[in-house]
Coordinates of C-alpha atoms in Angstrom, one line a residue:
M1 CA 61.3 3.5 7.1
A2 CA 61.0 5.6 4.0
E3 CA 63.2 3.1 2.1
S4 CA 61.0 0.3 3.3
K5 CA 57.9 2.0 2.1
S6 CA 59.5 2.8 -1.3
A7 CA 60.6 -0.8 -1.6
L8 CA 57.0 -2.0 -0.9
I9 CA 55.7 0.4 -3.6
A10 CA 58.3 -0.8 -6.1
K11 CA 57.5 -4.4 -5.3
S12 CA 53.7 -3.8 -5.8
V13 CA 54.3 -2.0 -9.1
Q14 CA 56.5 -4.9 -10.2
K15 CA 53.8 -7.4 -9.3
H16 CA 51.1 -5.5 -11.3
A17 CA 53.4 -5.2 -14.3
G18 CA 54.2 -8.9 -14.1
R19 CA 50.5 -9.9 -13.9
A20 CA 49.6 -7.6 -16.8
K21 CA 52.4 -9.1 -18.9
E22 CA 51.3 -12.6 -18.1
K23 CA 47.7 -11.9 -19.0
I24 CA 48.7 -10.4 -22.3
L25 CA 50.8 -13.4 -23.1
Q26 CA 47.9 -15.8 -22.1
N27 CA 45.4 -13.8 -24.2
L28 CA 47.7 -14.0 -27.2
G29 CA 48.2 -17.7 -26.7
K30 CA 51.9 -17.3 -26.1
V31 CA 51.7 -19.2 -22.8
D32 CA 49.3 -21.6 -21.4
R33 CA 46.8 -20.9 -18.5
T34 CA 46.1 -23.2 -15.6
A35 CA 42.6 -24.6 -16.2
D36 CA 40.1 -25.5 -13.5
E37 CA 36.7 -26.5 -15.1
I38 CA 35.2 -27.4 -11.7
F39 CA 36.0 -23.9 -10.3
D40 CA 34.7 -22.3 -13.4
E41 CA 31.4 -24.0 -12.8
H42 CA 31.4 -22.9 -9.2
L43 CA 32.1 -19.3 -10.3
N44 CA 29.3 -19.4 -12.9
N45 CA 26.9 -20.6 -10.2
F46 CA 28.1 -17.9 -7.8
N47 CA 27.6 -15.1 -10.4
K48 CA 24.0 -16.3 -11.1
Q49 CA 23.3 -16.6 -7.4
Q50 CA 24.6 -13.1 -6.7
T51 CA 22.6 -11.6 -9.6
S52 CA 19.4 -13.2 -8.4
A53 CA 20.0 -12.1 -4.8
N54 CA 20.7 -8.5 -5.7
K55 CA 17.6 -8.4 -7.9
L56 CA 15.4 -9.8 -5.1
Q57 CA 16.9 -7.3 -2.6
K58 CA 16.3 -4.4 -5.0
E59 CA 12.7 -5.3 -5.7
F60 CA 11.9 -6.2 -2.1
N61 CA 13.2 -2.9 -0.9
N62 CA 10.9 -1.2 -3.4
Y63 CA 8.0 -3.3 -2.2
I64 CA 8.7 -2.3 1.5
R65 CA 8.7 1.4 0.5
C66 CA 5.3 0.9 -1.3
I67 CA 3.9 -1.0 1.7
R68 CA 4.9 1.9 4.0
A69 CA 3.4 4.5 1.6
T70 CA 0.2 2.5 1.4
Q71 CA 0.2 2.2 5.2
A72 CA 0.4 6.0 5.5
A73 CA -2.3 6.5 2.9
S74 CA -4.6 4.0 4.6
K75 CA -4.2 5.8 7.9
N76 CA -5.2 9.1 6.3
V77 CA -8.3 7.7 4.7
M78 CA -9.4 5.9 7.9
D79 CA -8.8 9.0 9.9
V80 CA -11.1 11.0 7.6
I81 CA -13.8 8.4 7.6
T82 CA -13.8 8.3 11.4
E83 CA -14.0 12.1 11.4
I84 CA -16.9 12.4 9.1
Y85 CA -18.9 9.4 10.5
E86 CA -21.3 11.3 12.8
S87 CA -21.4 10.2 16.4
Q88 CA -25.2 9.7 16.5
W89 CA -25.1 7.3 13.6
V90 CA -25.4 3.6 14.2
G91 CA -22.1 1.8 15.0
A92 CA -20.0 5.0 15.4
D93 CA -18.0 3.6 18.3
A94 CA -17.5 0.2 16.7
L95 CA -16.3 1.9 13.5
A96 CA -13.7 3.9 15.4
V97 CA -12.5 0.7 17.1
Q98 CA -12.2 -1.2 13.8
M99 CA -10.3 1.7 12.2
S100 CA -7.7 1.6 15.1
S101 CA -7.4 -2.1 14.6
I102 CA -6.6 -1.6 10.9
E103 CA -3.8 0.8 11.8
V104 CA -2.3 -1.8 14.3
L105 CA -2.4 -4.5 11.6
W106 CA -0.6 -2.2 9.2
Q107 CA 2.1 -1.5 11.7
D108 CA 2.6 -5.1 12.6
F109 CA 2.7 -6.1 9.0
S110 CA 5.3 -3.5 8.1
H111 CA 7.5 -4.4 11.0
K112 CA 7.4 -8.1 10.2
L113 CA 8.4 -7.5 6.6
G114 CA 11.3 -5.2 7.7
D115 CA 12.6 -7.3 10.6
Q116 CA 11.9 -10.9 9.5
V117 CA 12.2 -10.6 5.7
L118 CA 14.3 -7.7 4.7
I119 CA 17.0 -7.9 7.4
P120 CA 17.7 -11.6 6.7
L121 CA 17.8 -10.8 2.9
N122 CA 20.3 -8.1 3.5
T123 CA 22.5 -10.5 5.6
Y124 CA 22.3 -13.1 2.8
T125 CA 23.3 -10.7 0.1
A126 CA 26.1 -9.2 2.3
Q127 CA 28.1 -12.5 1.7
F128 CA 28.6 -11.9 -2.0
P129 CA 30.9 -8.8 -1.9
E130 CA 33.3 -10.6 0.5
M131 CA 33.3 -13.8 -1.5
K132 CA 33.8 -11.8 -4.7
K133 CA 36.9 -10.2 -3.2
K134 CA 38.3 -13.7 -2.3
I135 CA 37.6 -14.9 -5.9
E136 CA 39.4 -11.9 -7.3
K137 CA 42.4 -12.5 -5.0
R138 CA 42.4 -16.2 -6.2
G139 CA 42.5 -14.9 -9.7
R140 CA 45.5 -12.7 -9.0
K141 CA 47.4 -15.5 -7.2
L142 CA 46.7 -17.8 -10.2
V143 CA 48.3 -15.3 -12.5
D144 CA 51.3 -15.1 -10.2
F145 CA 51.5 -18.9 -10.1
D146 CA 51.4 -19.2 -13.9
S147 CA 54.0 -16.5 -14.2
Q148 CA 56.4 -18.2 -11.8
R149 CA 55.7 -21.5 -13.5
H150 CA 56.6 -20.1 -16.9
S151 CA 59.7 -18.4 -15.6
F152 CA 60.9 -21.6 -14.0
Q153 CA 60.2 -23.6 -17.2
S154 CA 62.0 -21.0 -19.3
L155 CA 65.1 -21.3 -17.1
Q156 CA 65.0 -25.1 -17.3
S157 CA 64.6 -25.3 -21.0
N158 CA 67.1 -22.6 -22.0
S159 CA 70.0 -24.8 -23.2
A160 CA 71.7 -21.9 -25.1
K161 CA 73.1 -20.5 -21.9
R162 CA 74.9 -22.0 -19.0
K163 CA 72.5 -23.1 -16.4
D164 CA 72.5 -21.0 -13.3
D165 CA 71.7 -23.3 -10.5
L166 CA 71.2 -20.4 -8.1
K167 CA 68.6 -18.8 -10.4
I168 CA 66.8 -22.1 -10.9
T169 CA 66.8 -22.8 -7.2
K170 CA 65.4 -19.4 -6.5
A171 CA 62.8 -19.7 -9.2
K172 CA 61.8 -23.1 -7.8
E173 CA 61.3 -21.6 -4.4
Q174 CA 59.2 -18.7 -5.8
L175 CA 57.1 -21.2 -7.8
D176 CA 56.5 -23.3 -4.8
E177 CA 55.4 -20.3 -2.7
A178 CA 53.1 -19.1 -5.5
R179 CA 51.6 -22.6 -5.8
R180 CA 51.0 -22.8 -2.1
T181 CA 49.3 -19.4 -1.9
Y182 CA 47.1 -20.1 -4.9
E183 CA 46.2 -23.7 -3.9
L184 CA 45.3 -22.6 -0.4
L185 CA 42.8 -20.0 -1.8
N186 CA 41.6 -22.4 -4.5
T187 CA 40.9 -25.2 -2.0
E188 CA 39.0 -22.9 0.3
L189 CA 36.8 -21.6 -2.6
H190 CA 36.2 -25.1 -3.8
D191 CA 34.6 -25.7 -0.5
E192 CA 32.9 -22.4 0.2
L193 CA 31.4 -21.7 -3.2
P194 CA 29.3 -24.9 -3.4
A195 CA 28.2 -24.4 0.2
L196 CA 27.1 -20.9 -0.5
Y197 CA 25.3 -21.9 -3.7
D198 CA 23.5 -24.7 -1.8
S199 CA 22.4 -22.3 0.9
R200 CA 20.2 -20.5 -1.6
I201 CA 17.4 -23.0 -1.2
L202 CA 17.2 -23.0 2.6
F203 CA 17.4 -19.2 2.6
L204 CA 14.6 -18.8 0.1
V205 CA 12.4 -21.3 1.8
S206 CA 12.7 -19.5 5.2
N207 CA 12.5 -16.1 3.7
L208 CA 9.5 -16.7 1.5
Q209 CA 7.6 -18.7 4.1
T210 CA 7.9 -15.7 6.4
L211 CA 6.8 -13.3 3.7
F212 CA 3.8 -15.3 2.6
A213 CA 2.7 -16.1 6.2
S214 CA 2.9 -12.4 7.1
E215 CA 0.9 -11.5 4.0
Q216 CA -1.7 -14.2 4.7
V217 CA -2.2 -13.1 8.3
F218 CA -2.4 -9.4 7.4
H219 CA -5.0 -9.9 4.6
S220 CA -7.0 -12.4 6.6
E221 CA -7.3 -10.1 9.6
T222 CA -8.0 -7.0 7.6
S223 CA -10.6 -8.9 5.6
K224 CA -12.5 -9.6 8.9
I225 CA -12.3 -6.0 9.9
F226 CA -13.6 -4.8 6.5
A227 CA -16.5 -7.3 6.8
E228 CA -17.4 -5.7 10.2
L229 CA -17.1 -2.2 8.6
E230 CA -19.4 -3.3 5.8
A231 CA -21.9 -4.5 8.2
I232 CA -21.9 -1.2 10.1
V233 CA -22.4 0.8 6.9
D234 CA -25.2 -1.6 5.9
K235 CA -27.0 -1.0 9.2
L236 CA -26.6 2.8 8.6
A237 CA -28.2 2.4 5.2
T238 CA -31.1 0.5 6.7
D239 CA -31.7 3.1 9.4
S240 CA -31.4 5.9 6.8
Q241 CA -34.1 4.3 4.6
K242 CA -36.3 4.2 7.6
G243 CA -35.9 7.9 8.0
S244 CA -34.0 7.7 11.3
Y245 CA -31.6 10.5 10.4
T246 CA -33.9 12.5 8.1
F247 CA -33.7 16.3 8.7
K248 CA -37.2 17.5 9.8
K249 CA -38.6 20.8 8.7
T250 CA -39.4 23.2 11.5
V251 CA -42.9 24.6 11.3
P252 CA -42.7 28.4 11.3
S253 CA -44.3 30.2 14.2
S254 CA -47.6 31.9 13.3
P255 CA -47.3 35.8 13.4
S256 CA -50.1 35.7 16.0
S257 CA -48.9 35.5 19.6
S258 CA -51.9 33.4 20.6
P259 CA -52.9 29.9 19.4
T260 CA -55.0 30.0 16.2
K261 CA -58.0 28.0 15.4
S262 CA -56.4 27.0 12.1
A263 CA -53.6 25.2 13.9
N264 CA -56.1 23.1 15.9
I265 CA -58.0 22.3 12.7
H266 CA -54.7 21.3 11.0
D267 CA -53.8 19.0 13.9
V268 CA -56.9 17.1 12.9
S269 CA -56.6 17.3 9.2
L270 CA -53.0 16.1 9.2
K271 CA -54.1 12.8 10.4
N272 CA -56.5 12.6 7.4
G273 CA -59.4 12.5 9.7
F274 CA -62.0 15.1 10.9
S275 CA -64.8 15.0 13.4
S276 CA -67.9 14.3 11.4
P277 CA -69.4 17.8 11.5
S278 CA -66.1 19.5 10.6
K279 CA -65.5 17.2 7.7
E280 CA -69.0 17.8 6.3
N281 CA -68.6 21.6 6.8
Y282 CA -65.2 21.6 4.9
L283 CA -66.3 19.5 1.9
K284 CA -70.0 20.3 1.5
S285 CA -71.3 22.1 -1.8
Q286 CA -67.5 22.3 -3.1
D287 CA -66.7 21.4 -6.7
L288 CA -63.0 20.8 -6.2
P289 CA -60.6 19.8 -9.1
E290 CA -59.7 16.1 -9.3
G291 CA -57.0 15.2 -6.8
V292 CA -57.7 18.1 -4.4
L293 CA -58.4 17.1 -0.9
Y294 CA -59.8 20.4 0.3
K295 CA -59.1 24.1 0.1
V296 CA -57.6 26.6 2.5
K297 CA -57.2 30.3 2.7
A298 CA -54.0 32.1 3.9
T299 CA -54.5 33.9 7.2
Y300 CA -50.9 35.2 7.3
K301 CA -48.3 36.0 4.6
Y302 CA -45.6 33.4 4.1
N303 CA -42.3 33.8 2.2
K304 CA -40.8 30.4 1.2
E305 CA -37.4 29.5 2.7
D306 CA -36.6 26.6 0.3
T307 CA -37.2 25.8 -3.3
D308 CA -39.8 23.1 -2.6
E309 CA -42.0 25.5 -0.5
L310 CA -44.8 27.8 -1.5
S311 CA -45.1 31.6 -0.9
F312 CA -48.5 33.3 -0.5
D313 CA -50.2 36.5 0.8
V314 CA -53.1 36.9 3.2
G315 CA -56.3 35.9 1.5
D316 CA -54.7 33.6 -1.1
E317 CA -56.6 30.4 -1.6
I318 CA -54.7 27.1 -1.9
F319 CA -55.8 23.6 -3.0
V320 CA -54.5 21.0 -0.6
I321 CA -53.3 17.8 -2.4
E322 CA -51.5 14.6 -1.7
Y323 CA -47.7 14.4 -1.8
D324 CA -46.4 13.2 -5.2
D325 CA -45.2 10.0 -3.6
P326 CA -47.8 8.6 -1.2
E327 CA -45.1 6.7 0.7
E328 CA -42.9 9.8 1.1
Q329 CA -42.6 10.8 4.7
Q330 CA -44.7 13.9 5.3
E331 CA -43.3 16.6 7.4
E332 CA -45.3 17.2 10.5
G333 CA -47.1 20.5 10.5
W334 CA -46.7 21.0 6.7
L335 CA -49.1 20.5 3.7
M336 CA -48.6 20.1 0.0
G337 CA -50.7 22.5 -2.1
I338 CA -51.2 24.4 -5.3
K339 CA -51.9 28.2 -5.1
E340 CA -55.2 28.8 -7.0
S341 CA -54.2 32.1 -8.5
T342 CA -50.7 31.1 -10.0
K343 CA -50.9 27.3 -10.0
E344 CA -47.5 27.3 -8.2
K345 CA -47.0 24.0 -6.2
G346 CA -45.1 23.5 -3.0
M347 CA -45.2 22.8 0.7
F348 CA -46.5 25.3 3.2
P349 CA -47.0 25.6 7.0
A350 CA -50.6 24.6 7.8
N351 CA -50.9 27.1 10.7
F352 CA -50.6 30.0 8.3
T353 CA -53.9 29.0 6.8
K354 CA -57.4 28.0 7.6
P355 CA -59.7 25.5 5.8
I356 CA -62.5 27.0 3.8

């Protein structure tokens, strides 16, 4: 068994040496080489086809990775938007539903690209390594055939020595065997290479149709969802402009534990209307600066809690004026005024004062 293995190794080494010698002689132009222009054309087409397929596979794998990264980023963004969109805002429930729909579309899109585009592409490109091995084997068998052909021709043409019929017969048998092996592979490749090359069109048509259809469905459906989301946000903007979600200032409680007269007076004044006697009492014989509606006196001390408010002590007199923007929503229970002593301007709680 060891001898058989050694014999096989020796035979393999001899074959490699013989092929190397034959290639050197062919490259030096010492011996001719069997030419097959049709096969060379098939081989050139195969190499171009394999290069294109590998390039498409590489770029599409990269595209799939980017799609999945974008899918994850989209989910993170949508989760945050859903989280910060307050439940009392218009369309909060509808927004959450649409966000979930986007996630489903991303998942479906990603799976289709992987299962219906990438897997068929991988199957298509998997043909080339096997075919390349067969082409390389055909090349080796062609070298063997040429080598046997040259050996046989050398024996036939050597007239200087006595012809050895046994050697010629054996060389003829080896040549015929090498020819049969080569021609079998060569014939198969003459059929398989053109068939493989022609398959590129049908594959690309099927693969690209699936890709473009998946893209079209995904973008069409997501476009509809984003249109719905835009409408929800537009409605939120409209409601916000109406003041539906404006934070209302809380009127501070008066230090007195019992209702004050000033609070009752303010309830009337806030509506810009007084009973006729009261209005005359408040405004009679007063020379007020331009723009001043009336004057009040502080009945309690107030320390402002925000930058747009006014601080004052008991006894301070304040000119009541209109808000800077007449259309600005006025906070219930609050007035805008200027403290007479310091000319400071700001909002203040009406029930801490009384009209003069």
